[in-house]
mmCIF file of C-alpha atoms in Angstrom:
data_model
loop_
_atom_site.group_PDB
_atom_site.id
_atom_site.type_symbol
_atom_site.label_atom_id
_atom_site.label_comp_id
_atom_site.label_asym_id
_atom_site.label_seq_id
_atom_site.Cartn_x
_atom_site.Cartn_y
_atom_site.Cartn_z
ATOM 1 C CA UNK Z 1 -19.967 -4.787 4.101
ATOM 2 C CA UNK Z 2 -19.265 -7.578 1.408
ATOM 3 C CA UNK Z 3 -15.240 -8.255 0.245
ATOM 4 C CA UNK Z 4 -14.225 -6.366 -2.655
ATOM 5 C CA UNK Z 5 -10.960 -7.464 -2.678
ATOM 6 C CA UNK Z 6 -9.855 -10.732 -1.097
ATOM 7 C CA UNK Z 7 -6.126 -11.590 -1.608
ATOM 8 C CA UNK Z 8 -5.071 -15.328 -1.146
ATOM 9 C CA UNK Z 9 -1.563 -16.442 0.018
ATOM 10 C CA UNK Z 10 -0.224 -13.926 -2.662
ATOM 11 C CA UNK Z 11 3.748 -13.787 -3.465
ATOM 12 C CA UNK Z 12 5.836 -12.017 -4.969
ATOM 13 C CA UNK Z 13 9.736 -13.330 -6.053
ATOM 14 C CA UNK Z 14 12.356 -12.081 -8.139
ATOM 15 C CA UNK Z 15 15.466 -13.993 -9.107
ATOM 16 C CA UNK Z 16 18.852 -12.312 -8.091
ATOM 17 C CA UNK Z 17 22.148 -12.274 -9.552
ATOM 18 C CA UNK Z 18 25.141 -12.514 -8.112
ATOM 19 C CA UNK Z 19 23.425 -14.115 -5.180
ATOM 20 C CA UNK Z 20 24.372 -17.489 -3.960
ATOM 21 C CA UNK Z 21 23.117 -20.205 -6.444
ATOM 22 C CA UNK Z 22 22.737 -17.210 -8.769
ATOM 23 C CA UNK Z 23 19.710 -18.004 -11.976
ATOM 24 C CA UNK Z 24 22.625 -17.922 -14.696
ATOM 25 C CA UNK Z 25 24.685 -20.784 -12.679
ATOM 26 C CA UNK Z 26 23.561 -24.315 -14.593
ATOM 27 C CA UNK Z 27 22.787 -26.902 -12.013
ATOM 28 C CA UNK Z 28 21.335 -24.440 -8.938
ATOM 29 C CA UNK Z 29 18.715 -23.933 -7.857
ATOM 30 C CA UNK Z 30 18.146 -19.805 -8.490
ATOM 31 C CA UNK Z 31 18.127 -17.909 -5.874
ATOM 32 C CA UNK Z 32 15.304 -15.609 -5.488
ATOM 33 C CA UNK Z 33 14.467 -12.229 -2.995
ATOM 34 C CA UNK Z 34 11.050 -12.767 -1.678
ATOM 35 C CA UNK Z 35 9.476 -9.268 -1.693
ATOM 36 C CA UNK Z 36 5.810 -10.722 -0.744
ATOM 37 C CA UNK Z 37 5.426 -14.152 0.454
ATOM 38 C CA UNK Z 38 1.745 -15.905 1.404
ATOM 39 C CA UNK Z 39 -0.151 -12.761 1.849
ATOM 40 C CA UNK Z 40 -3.986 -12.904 2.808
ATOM 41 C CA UNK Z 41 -6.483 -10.686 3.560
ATOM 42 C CA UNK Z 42 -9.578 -9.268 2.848
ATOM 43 C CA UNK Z 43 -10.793 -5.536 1.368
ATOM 44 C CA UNK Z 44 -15.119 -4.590 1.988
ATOM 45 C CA UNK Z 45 -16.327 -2.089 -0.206
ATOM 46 C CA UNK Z 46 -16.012 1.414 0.958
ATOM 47 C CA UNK Z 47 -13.102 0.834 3.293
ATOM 48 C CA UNK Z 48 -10.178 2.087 3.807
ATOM 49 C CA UNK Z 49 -6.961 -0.145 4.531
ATOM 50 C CA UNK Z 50 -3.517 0.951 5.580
ATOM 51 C CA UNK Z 51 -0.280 -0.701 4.699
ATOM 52 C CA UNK Z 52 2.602 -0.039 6.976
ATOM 53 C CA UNK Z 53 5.964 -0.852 7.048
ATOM 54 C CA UNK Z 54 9.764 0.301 7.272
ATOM 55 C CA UNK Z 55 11.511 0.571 3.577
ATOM 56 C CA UNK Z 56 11.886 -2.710 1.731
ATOM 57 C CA UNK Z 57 8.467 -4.801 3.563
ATOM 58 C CA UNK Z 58 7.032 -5.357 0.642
ATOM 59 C CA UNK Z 59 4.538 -2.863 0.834
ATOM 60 C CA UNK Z 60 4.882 -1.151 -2.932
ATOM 61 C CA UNK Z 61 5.460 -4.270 -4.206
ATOM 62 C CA UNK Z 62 2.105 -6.036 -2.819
ATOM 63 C CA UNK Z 63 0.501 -2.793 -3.971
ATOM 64 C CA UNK Z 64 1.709 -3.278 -7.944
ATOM 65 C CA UNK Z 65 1.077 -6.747 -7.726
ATOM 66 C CA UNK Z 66 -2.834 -5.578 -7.195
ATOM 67 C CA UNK Z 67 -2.633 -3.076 -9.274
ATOM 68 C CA UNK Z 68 -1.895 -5.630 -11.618
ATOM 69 C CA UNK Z 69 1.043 -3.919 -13.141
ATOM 70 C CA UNK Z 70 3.078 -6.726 -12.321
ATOM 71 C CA UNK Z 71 2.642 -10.298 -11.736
ATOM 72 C CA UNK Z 72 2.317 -12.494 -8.664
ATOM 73 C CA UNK Z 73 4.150 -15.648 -8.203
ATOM 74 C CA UNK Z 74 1.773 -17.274 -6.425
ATOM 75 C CA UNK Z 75 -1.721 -17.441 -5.183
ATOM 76 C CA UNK Z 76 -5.007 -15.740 -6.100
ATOM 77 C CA UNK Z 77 -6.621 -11.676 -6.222
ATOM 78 C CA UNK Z 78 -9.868 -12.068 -6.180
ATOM 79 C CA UNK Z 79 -11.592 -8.539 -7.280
ATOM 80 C CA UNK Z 80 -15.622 -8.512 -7.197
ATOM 81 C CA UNK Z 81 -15.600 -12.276 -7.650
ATOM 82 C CA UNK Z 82 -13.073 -12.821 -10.209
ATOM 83 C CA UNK Z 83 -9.752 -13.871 -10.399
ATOM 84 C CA UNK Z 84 -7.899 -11.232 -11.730
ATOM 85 C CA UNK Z 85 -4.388 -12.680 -10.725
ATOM 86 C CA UNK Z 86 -4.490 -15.493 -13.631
ATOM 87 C CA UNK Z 87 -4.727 -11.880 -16.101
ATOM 88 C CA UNK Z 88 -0.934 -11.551 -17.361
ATOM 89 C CA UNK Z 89 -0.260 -7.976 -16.486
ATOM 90 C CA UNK Z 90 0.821 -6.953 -19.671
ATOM 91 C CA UNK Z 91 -2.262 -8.056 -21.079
ATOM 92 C CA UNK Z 92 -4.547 -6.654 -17.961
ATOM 93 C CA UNK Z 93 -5.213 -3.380 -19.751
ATOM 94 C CA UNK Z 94 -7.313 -4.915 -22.105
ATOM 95 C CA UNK Z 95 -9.656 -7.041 -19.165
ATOM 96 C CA UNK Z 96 -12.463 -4.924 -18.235
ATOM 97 C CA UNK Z 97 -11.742 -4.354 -14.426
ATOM 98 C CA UNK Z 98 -8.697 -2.224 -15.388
ATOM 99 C CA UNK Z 99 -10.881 0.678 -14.992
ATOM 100 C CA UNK Z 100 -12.251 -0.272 -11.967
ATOM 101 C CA UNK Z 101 -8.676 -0.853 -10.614
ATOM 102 C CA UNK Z 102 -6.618 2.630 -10.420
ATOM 103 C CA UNK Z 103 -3.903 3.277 -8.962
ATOM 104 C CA UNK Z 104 -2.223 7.349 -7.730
ATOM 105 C CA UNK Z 105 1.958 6.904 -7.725
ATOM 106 C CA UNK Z 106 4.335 7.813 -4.969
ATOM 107 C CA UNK Z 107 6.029 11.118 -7.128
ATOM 108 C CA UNK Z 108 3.498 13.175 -9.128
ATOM 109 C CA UNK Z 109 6.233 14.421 -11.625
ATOM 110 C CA UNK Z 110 7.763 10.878 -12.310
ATOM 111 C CA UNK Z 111 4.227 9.759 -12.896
ATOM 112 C CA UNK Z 112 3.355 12.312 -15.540
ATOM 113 C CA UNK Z 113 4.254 12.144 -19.066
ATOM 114 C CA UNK Z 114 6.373 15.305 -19.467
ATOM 115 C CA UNK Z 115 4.915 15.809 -22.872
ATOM 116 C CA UNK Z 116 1.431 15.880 -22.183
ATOM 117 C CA UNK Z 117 -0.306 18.709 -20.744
ATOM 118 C CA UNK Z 118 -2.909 18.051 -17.754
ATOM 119 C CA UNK Z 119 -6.088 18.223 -20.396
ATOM 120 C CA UNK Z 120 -4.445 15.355 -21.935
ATOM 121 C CA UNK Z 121 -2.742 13.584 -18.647
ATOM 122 C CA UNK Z 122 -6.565 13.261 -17.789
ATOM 123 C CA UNK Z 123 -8.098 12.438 -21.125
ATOM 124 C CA UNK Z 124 -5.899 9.369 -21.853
ATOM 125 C CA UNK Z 125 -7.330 6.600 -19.674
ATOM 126 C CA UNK Z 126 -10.785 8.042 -21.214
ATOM 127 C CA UNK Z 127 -9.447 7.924 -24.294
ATOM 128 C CA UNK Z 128 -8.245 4.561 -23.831
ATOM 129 C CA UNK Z 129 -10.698 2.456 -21.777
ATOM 130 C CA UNK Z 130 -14.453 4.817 -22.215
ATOM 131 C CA UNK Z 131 -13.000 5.362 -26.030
ATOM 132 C CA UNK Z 132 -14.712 9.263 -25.272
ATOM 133 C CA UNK Z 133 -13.724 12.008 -27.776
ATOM 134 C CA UNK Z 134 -14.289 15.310 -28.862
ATOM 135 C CA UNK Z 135 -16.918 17.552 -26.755
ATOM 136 C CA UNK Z 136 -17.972 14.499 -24.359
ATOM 137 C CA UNK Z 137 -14.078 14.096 -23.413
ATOM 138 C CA UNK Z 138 -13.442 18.061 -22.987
ATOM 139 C CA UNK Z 139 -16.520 17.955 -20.638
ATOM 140 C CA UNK Z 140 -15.343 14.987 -18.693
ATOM 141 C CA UNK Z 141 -12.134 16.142 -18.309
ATOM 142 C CA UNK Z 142 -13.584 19.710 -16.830
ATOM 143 C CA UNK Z 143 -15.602 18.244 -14.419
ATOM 144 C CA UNK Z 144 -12.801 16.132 -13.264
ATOM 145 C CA UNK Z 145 -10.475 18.931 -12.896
ATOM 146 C CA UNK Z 146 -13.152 20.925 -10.733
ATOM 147 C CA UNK Z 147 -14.033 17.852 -8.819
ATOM 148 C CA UNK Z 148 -10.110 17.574 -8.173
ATOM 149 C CA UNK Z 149 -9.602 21.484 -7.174
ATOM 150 C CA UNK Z 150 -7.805 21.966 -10.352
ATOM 151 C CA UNK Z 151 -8.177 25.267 -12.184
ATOM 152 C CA UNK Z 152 -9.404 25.102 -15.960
ATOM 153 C CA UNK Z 153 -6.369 27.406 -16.781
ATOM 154 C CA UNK Z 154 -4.324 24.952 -15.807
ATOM 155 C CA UNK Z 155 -5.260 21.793 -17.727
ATOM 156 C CA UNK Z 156 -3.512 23.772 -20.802
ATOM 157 C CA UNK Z 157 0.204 23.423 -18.813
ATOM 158 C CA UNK Z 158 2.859 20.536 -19.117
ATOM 159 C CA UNK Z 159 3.818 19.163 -15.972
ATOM 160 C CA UNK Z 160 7.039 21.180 -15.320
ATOM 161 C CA UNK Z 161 4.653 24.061 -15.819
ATOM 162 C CA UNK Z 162 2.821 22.714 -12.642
ATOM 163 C CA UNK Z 163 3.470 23.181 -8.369
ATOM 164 C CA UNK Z 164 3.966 19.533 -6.935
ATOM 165 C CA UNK Z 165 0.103 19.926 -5.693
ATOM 166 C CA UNK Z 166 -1.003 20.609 -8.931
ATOM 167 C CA UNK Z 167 0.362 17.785 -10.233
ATOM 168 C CA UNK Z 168 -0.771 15.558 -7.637
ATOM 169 C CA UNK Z 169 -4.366 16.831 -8.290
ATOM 170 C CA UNK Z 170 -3.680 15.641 -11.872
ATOM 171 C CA UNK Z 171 -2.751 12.516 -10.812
ATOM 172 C CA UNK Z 172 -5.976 12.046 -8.759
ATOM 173 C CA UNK Z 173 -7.731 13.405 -11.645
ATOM 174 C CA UNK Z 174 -6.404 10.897 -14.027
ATOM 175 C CA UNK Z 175 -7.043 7.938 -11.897
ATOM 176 C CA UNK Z 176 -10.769 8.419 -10.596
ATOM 177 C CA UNK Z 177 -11.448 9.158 -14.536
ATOM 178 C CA UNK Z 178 -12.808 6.033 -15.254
ATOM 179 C CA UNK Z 179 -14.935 5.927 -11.952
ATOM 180 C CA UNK Z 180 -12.993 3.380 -10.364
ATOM 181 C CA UNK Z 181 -14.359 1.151 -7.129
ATOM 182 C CA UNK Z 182 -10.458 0.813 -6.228
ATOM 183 C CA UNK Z 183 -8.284 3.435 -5.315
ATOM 184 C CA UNK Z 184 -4.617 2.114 -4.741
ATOM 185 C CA UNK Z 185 -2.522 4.766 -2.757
ATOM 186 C CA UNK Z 186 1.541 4.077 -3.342
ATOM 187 C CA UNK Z 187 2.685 7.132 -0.301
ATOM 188 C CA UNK Z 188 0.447 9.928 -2.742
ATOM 189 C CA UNK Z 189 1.691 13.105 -0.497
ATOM 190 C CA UNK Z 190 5.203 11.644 0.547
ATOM 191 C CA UNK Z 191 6.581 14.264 -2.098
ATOM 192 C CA UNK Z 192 4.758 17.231 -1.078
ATOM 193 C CA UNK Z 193 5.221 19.918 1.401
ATOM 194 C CA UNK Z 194 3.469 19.723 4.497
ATOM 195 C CA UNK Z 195 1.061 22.384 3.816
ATOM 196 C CA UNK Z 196 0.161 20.727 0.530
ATOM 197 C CA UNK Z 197 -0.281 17.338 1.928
ATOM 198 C CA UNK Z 198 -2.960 18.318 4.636
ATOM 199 C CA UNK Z 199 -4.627 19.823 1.687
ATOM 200 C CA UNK Z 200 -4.330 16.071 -0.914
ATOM 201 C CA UNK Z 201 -5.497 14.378 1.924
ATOM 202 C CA UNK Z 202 -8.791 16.357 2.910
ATOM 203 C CA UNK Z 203 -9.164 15.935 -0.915
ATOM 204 C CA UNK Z 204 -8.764 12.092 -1.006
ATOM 205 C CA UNK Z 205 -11.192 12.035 2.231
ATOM 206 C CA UNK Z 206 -13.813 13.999 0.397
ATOM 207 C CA UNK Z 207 -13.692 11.761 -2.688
ATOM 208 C CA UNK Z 208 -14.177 8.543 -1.362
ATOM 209 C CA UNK Z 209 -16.891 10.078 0.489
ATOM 210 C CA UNK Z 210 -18.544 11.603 -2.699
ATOM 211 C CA UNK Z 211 -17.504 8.644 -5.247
ATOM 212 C CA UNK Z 212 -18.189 5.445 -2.948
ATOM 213 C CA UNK Z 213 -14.700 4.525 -3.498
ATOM 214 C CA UNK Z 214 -12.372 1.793 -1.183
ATOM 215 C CA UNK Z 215 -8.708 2.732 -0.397
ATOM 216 C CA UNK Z 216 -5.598 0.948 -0.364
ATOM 217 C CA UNK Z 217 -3.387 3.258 1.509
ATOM 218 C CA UNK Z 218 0.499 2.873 1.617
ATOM 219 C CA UNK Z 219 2.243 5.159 3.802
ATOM 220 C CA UNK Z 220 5.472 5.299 6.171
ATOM 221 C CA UNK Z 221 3.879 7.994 8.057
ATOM 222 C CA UNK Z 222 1.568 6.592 10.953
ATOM 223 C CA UNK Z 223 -0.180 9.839 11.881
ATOM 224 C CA UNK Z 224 -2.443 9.778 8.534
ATOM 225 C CA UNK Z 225 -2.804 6.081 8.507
ATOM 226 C CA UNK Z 226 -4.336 6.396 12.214
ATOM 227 C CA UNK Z 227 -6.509 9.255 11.129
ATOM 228 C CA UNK Z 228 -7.594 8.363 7.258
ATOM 229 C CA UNK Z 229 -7.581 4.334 7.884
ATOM 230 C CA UNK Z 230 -10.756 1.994 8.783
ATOM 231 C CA UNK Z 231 -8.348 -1.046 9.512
ATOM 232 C CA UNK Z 232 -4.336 -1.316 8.979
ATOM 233 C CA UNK Z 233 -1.584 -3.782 8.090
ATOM 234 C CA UNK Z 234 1.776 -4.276 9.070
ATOM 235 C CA UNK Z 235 4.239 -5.622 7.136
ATOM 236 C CA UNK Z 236 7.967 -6.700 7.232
ATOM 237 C CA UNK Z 237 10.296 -8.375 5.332
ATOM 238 C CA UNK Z 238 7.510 -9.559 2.841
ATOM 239 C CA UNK Z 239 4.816 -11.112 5.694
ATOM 240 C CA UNK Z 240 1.760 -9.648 7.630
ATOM 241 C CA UNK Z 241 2.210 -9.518 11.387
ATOM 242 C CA UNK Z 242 -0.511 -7.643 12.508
ATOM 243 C CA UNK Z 243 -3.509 -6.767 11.111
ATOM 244 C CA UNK Z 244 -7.107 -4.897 12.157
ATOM 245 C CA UNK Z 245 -9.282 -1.978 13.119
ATOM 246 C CA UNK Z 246 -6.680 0.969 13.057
ATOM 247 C CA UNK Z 247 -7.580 2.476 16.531
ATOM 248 C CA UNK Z 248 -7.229 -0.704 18.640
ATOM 249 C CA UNK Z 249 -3.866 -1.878 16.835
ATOM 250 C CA UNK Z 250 -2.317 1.802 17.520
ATOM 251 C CA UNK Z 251 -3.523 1.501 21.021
ATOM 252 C CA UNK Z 252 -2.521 -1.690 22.021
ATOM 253 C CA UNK Z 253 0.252 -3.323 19.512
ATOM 254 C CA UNK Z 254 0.247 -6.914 19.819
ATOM 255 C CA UNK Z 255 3.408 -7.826 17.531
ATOM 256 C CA UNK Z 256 7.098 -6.005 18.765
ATOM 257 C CA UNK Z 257 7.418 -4.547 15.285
ATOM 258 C CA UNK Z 258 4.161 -3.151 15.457
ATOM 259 C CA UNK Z 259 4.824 -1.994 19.030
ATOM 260 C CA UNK Z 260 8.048 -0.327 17.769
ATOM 261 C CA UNK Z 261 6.378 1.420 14.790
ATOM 262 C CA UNK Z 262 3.816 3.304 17.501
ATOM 263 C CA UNK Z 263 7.027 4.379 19.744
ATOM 264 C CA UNK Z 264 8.202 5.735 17.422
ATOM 265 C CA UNK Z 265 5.435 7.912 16.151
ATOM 266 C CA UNK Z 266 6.290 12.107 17.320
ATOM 267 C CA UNK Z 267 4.200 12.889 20.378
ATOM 268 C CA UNK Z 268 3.256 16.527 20.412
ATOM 269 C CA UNK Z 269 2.004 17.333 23.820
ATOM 270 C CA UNK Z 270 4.580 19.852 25.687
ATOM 271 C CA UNK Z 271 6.825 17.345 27.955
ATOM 272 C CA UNK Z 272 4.746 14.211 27.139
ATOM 273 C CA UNK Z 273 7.831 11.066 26.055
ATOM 274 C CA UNK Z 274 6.933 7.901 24.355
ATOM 275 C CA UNK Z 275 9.386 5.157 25.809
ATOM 276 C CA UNK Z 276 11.539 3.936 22.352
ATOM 277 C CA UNK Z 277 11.511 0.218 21.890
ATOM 278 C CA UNK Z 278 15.217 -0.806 20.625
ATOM 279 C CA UNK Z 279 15.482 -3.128 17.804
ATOM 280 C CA UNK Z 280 18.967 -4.476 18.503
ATOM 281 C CA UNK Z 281 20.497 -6.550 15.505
ATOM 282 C CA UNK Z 282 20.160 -6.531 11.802
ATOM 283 C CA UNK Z 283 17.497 -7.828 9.486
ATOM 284 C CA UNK Z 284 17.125 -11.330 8.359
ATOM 285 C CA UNK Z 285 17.829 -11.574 4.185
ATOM 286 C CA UNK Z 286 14.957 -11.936 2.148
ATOM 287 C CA UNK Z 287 16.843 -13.812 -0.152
ATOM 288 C CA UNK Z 288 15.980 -17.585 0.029
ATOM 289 C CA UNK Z 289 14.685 -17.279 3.820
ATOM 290 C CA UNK Z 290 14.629 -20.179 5.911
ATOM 291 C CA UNK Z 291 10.514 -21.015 5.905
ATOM 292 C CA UNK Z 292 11.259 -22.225 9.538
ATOM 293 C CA UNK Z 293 12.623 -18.610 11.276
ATOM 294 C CA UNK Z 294 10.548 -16.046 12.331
ATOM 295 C CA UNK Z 295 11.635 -13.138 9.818
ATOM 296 C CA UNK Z 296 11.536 -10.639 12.539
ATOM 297 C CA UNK Z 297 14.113 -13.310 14.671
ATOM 298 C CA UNK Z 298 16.877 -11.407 15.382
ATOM 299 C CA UNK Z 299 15.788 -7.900 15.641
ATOM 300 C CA UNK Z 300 13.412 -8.865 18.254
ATOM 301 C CA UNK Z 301 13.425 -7.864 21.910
ATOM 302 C CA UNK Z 302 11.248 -10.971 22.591
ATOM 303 C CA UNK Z 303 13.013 -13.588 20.504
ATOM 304 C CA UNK Z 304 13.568 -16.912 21.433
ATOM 305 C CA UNK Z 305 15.253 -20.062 20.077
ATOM 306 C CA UNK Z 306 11.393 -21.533 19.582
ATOM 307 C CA UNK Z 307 11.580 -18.484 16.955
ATOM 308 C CA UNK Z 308 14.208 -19.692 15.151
ATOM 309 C CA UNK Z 309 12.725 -23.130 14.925
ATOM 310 C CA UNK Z 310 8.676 -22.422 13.883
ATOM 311 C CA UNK Z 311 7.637 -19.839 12.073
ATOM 312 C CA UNK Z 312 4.363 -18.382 13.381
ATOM 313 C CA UNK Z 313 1.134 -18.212 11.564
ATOM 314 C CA UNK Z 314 -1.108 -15.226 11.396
ATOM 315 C CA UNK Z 315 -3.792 -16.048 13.580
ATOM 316 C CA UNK Z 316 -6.427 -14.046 15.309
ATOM 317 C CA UNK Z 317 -6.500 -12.028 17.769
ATOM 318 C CA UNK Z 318 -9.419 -11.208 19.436
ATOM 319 C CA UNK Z 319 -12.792 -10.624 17.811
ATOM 320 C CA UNK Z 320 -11.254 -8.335 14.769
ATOM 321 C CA UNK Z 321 -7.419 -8.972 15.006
ATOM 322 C CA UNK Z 322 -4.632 -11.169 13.843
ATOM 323 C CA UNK Z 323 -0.626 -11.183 14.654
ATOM 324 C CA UNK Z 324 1.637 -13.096 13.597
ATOM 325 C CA UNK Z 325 3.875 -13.546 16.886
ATOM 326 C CA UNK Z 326 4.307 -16.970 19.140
ATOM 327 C CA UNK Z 327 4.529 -14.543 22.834
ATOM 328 C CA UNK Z 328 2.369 -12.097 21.716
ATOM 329 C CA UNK Z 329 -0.125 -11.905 24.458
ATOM 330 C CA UNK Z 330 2.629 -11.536 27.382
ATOM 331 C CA UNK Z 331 4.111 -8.036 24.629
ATOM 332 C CA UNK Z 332 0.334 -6.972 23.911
ATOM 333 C CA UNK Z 333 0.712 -6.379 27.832
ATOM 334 C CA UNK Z 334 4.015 -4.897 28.338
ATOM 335 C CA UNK Z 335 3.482 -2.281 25.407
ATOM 336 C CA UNK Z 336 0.169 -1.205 26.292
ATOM 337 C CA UNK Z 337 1.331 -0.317 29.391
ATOM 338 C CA UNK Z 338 4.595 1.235 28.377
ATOM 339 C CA UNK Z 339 2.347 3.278 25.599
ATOM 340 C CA UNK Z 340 -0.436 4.195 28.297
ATOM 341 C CA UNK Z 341 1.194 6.856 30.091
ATOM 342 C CA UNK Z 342 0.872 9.588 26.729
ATOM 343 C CA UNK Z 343 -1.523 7.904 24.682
ATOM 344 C CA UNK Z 344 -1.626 6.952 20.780
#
């Protein structure tokens, strides 16, 4: 499979006031939270790739910045060859590969306009970016809604007017419109019920099936990355530390973060236990970090003062990993075998 995406040493920064050496203060240097910082890797066509992470990683944020909704601060997005980073976001819905760039938000209702109905949720990025009207648009839009599971009596309703699944199936609606070749998934079911999510997610499957499309999939919960994700990254505090083929990272963690997101997945099997990894400490700032400290130093069971000195690179691991960890290899072996005894 050839790259579709391939993102180079991509950041993200925002200034913060009130912090030390705060923007406003003449003289300092401004002080700045770095939500993404030198981000790589690579997206093939038809593939779908997990991003994982506790709250505040970076995840959302590395997911906009692709998007192109907002800007990076540094490096390069390549998309089908082009460099779509150097496009000023506010400017990006003119460039042609904003229809083949969609992306499905975390809340369906805060992602709807409240005073458009679903007919016209649907219709506007047709509207806007395949300039369709009259009978062509109300025949787009109707195959869309039945490709989506959404009754025709339904397009006719305003979003309060709507379940939460409903509205999610507008939302999926709205962004395969324009027959993107990206799909960019900000935690799409985190608002729904349970019931309803099993039912968005078999619907997302059968898409990208049926459409050819890839997947950027952000999620908190592990279970559907393992089970809807070709390959997965883990982030935290802005950096990849672990990245590759979903199945083998789940199985064998090679990075103590990583290792503690798996423990902590639910096992269901009647009197099976997953032994809990402890994360003793509390997280380094992400304002300003020192580029010489591991960001994970710390928190981490295995930390040492080498840590605190060299920050490690993301290097591979293996024929289709990478982890970003200086003892790695001795934790790949402890957690495997501390993860063995009920399976991932």
């Amino acid at each position: 499979m050839s790259a579709l995406l391939d993102i180079r040493d991509l950041a993200r920064r925002f200034p913060v006031k009130g912090a030390a050496g705060g923007w406003w203060r003449p003289g300092r240097t401004p002080a700045q939270l770095h939500a993404v910082d030198q981000v790589s890797f690579t997206l093939a066509e038809g593939e779908t790739l997990g991003l994982v992470g506790e709250s505040g990683c970076g995840k959302s944020t590395l997911a906009r910045v692709i998007a192109r909704l907002i800007d990076p601060s540094d490096g390069r997005i390549l998309f089908e060859g082009r460099d779509i980073g150097a496009i000023p976001a506010r400017g990006f819905g003119r460039a042609a590969e904003r229809s083949r760039i969609q992306m499905v938000f975390q809340d369906p209702t805060d992602s709807l306009n409240p005073r458009f109905t679903a007919f016209a949720a649907i219709a506007d990025p047709l509207r806007r970016l395949r300039k369709l009207s009259g009978e062509g648009l109300q025949t787009r839009v109707e195959e869309l809604a039945q490709l989506c599971g959404l009754a025709p009596e339904l397009l006719g309703r305003f979003p309060h007017q709507l379940s939460g699944g409903q509205k999610a199936r507008v939302g999926i609606a709205r962004a395969i419109a324009v027959e993107p070749r990206l799909l960019i998934l900000d935690e799409p079911t985190s608002a729904l019920d349970v019931s309803v999510q099993v039912l968005i997610l078999r619907l997302l499957d059968d898409l990208k099936r049926r459409l050819g499309l890839s997947y950027i999939f952000v999620s908190h919960d592990l279970n559907v990355v393992r089970l809807l994700c070709d390959r997965v990254i883990v982030m935290y505090s802005g950096k990849i530390v672990e990245a590759g083929p979903t199945a083998e990272v789940f199985a064998a963690p090679a990075h103590p973060y990583t290792a503690a997101l798996v423990a902590a997945i639910p096992v269901l099997a009647v009197g099976a236990r997953r032994p809990r990894l402890a994360l003793p400490g509390e997280p380094l700032s992400p304002i300003d970090p020192d580029p010489n400290t591991c960001r994970f130093y710390g928190r981490c069971p295995l930390g040492q003062p080498r840590c605190a000195e060299a920050m490690p690179d993301l290097v591979s691991w293996g024929d289709r990993r990478a982890v970003a960890c200086h003892f790695a290899e001795r934790h790949e072996s402890r957690a495997a075998a501390a993860l063995a005894s009920v399976g991932t």
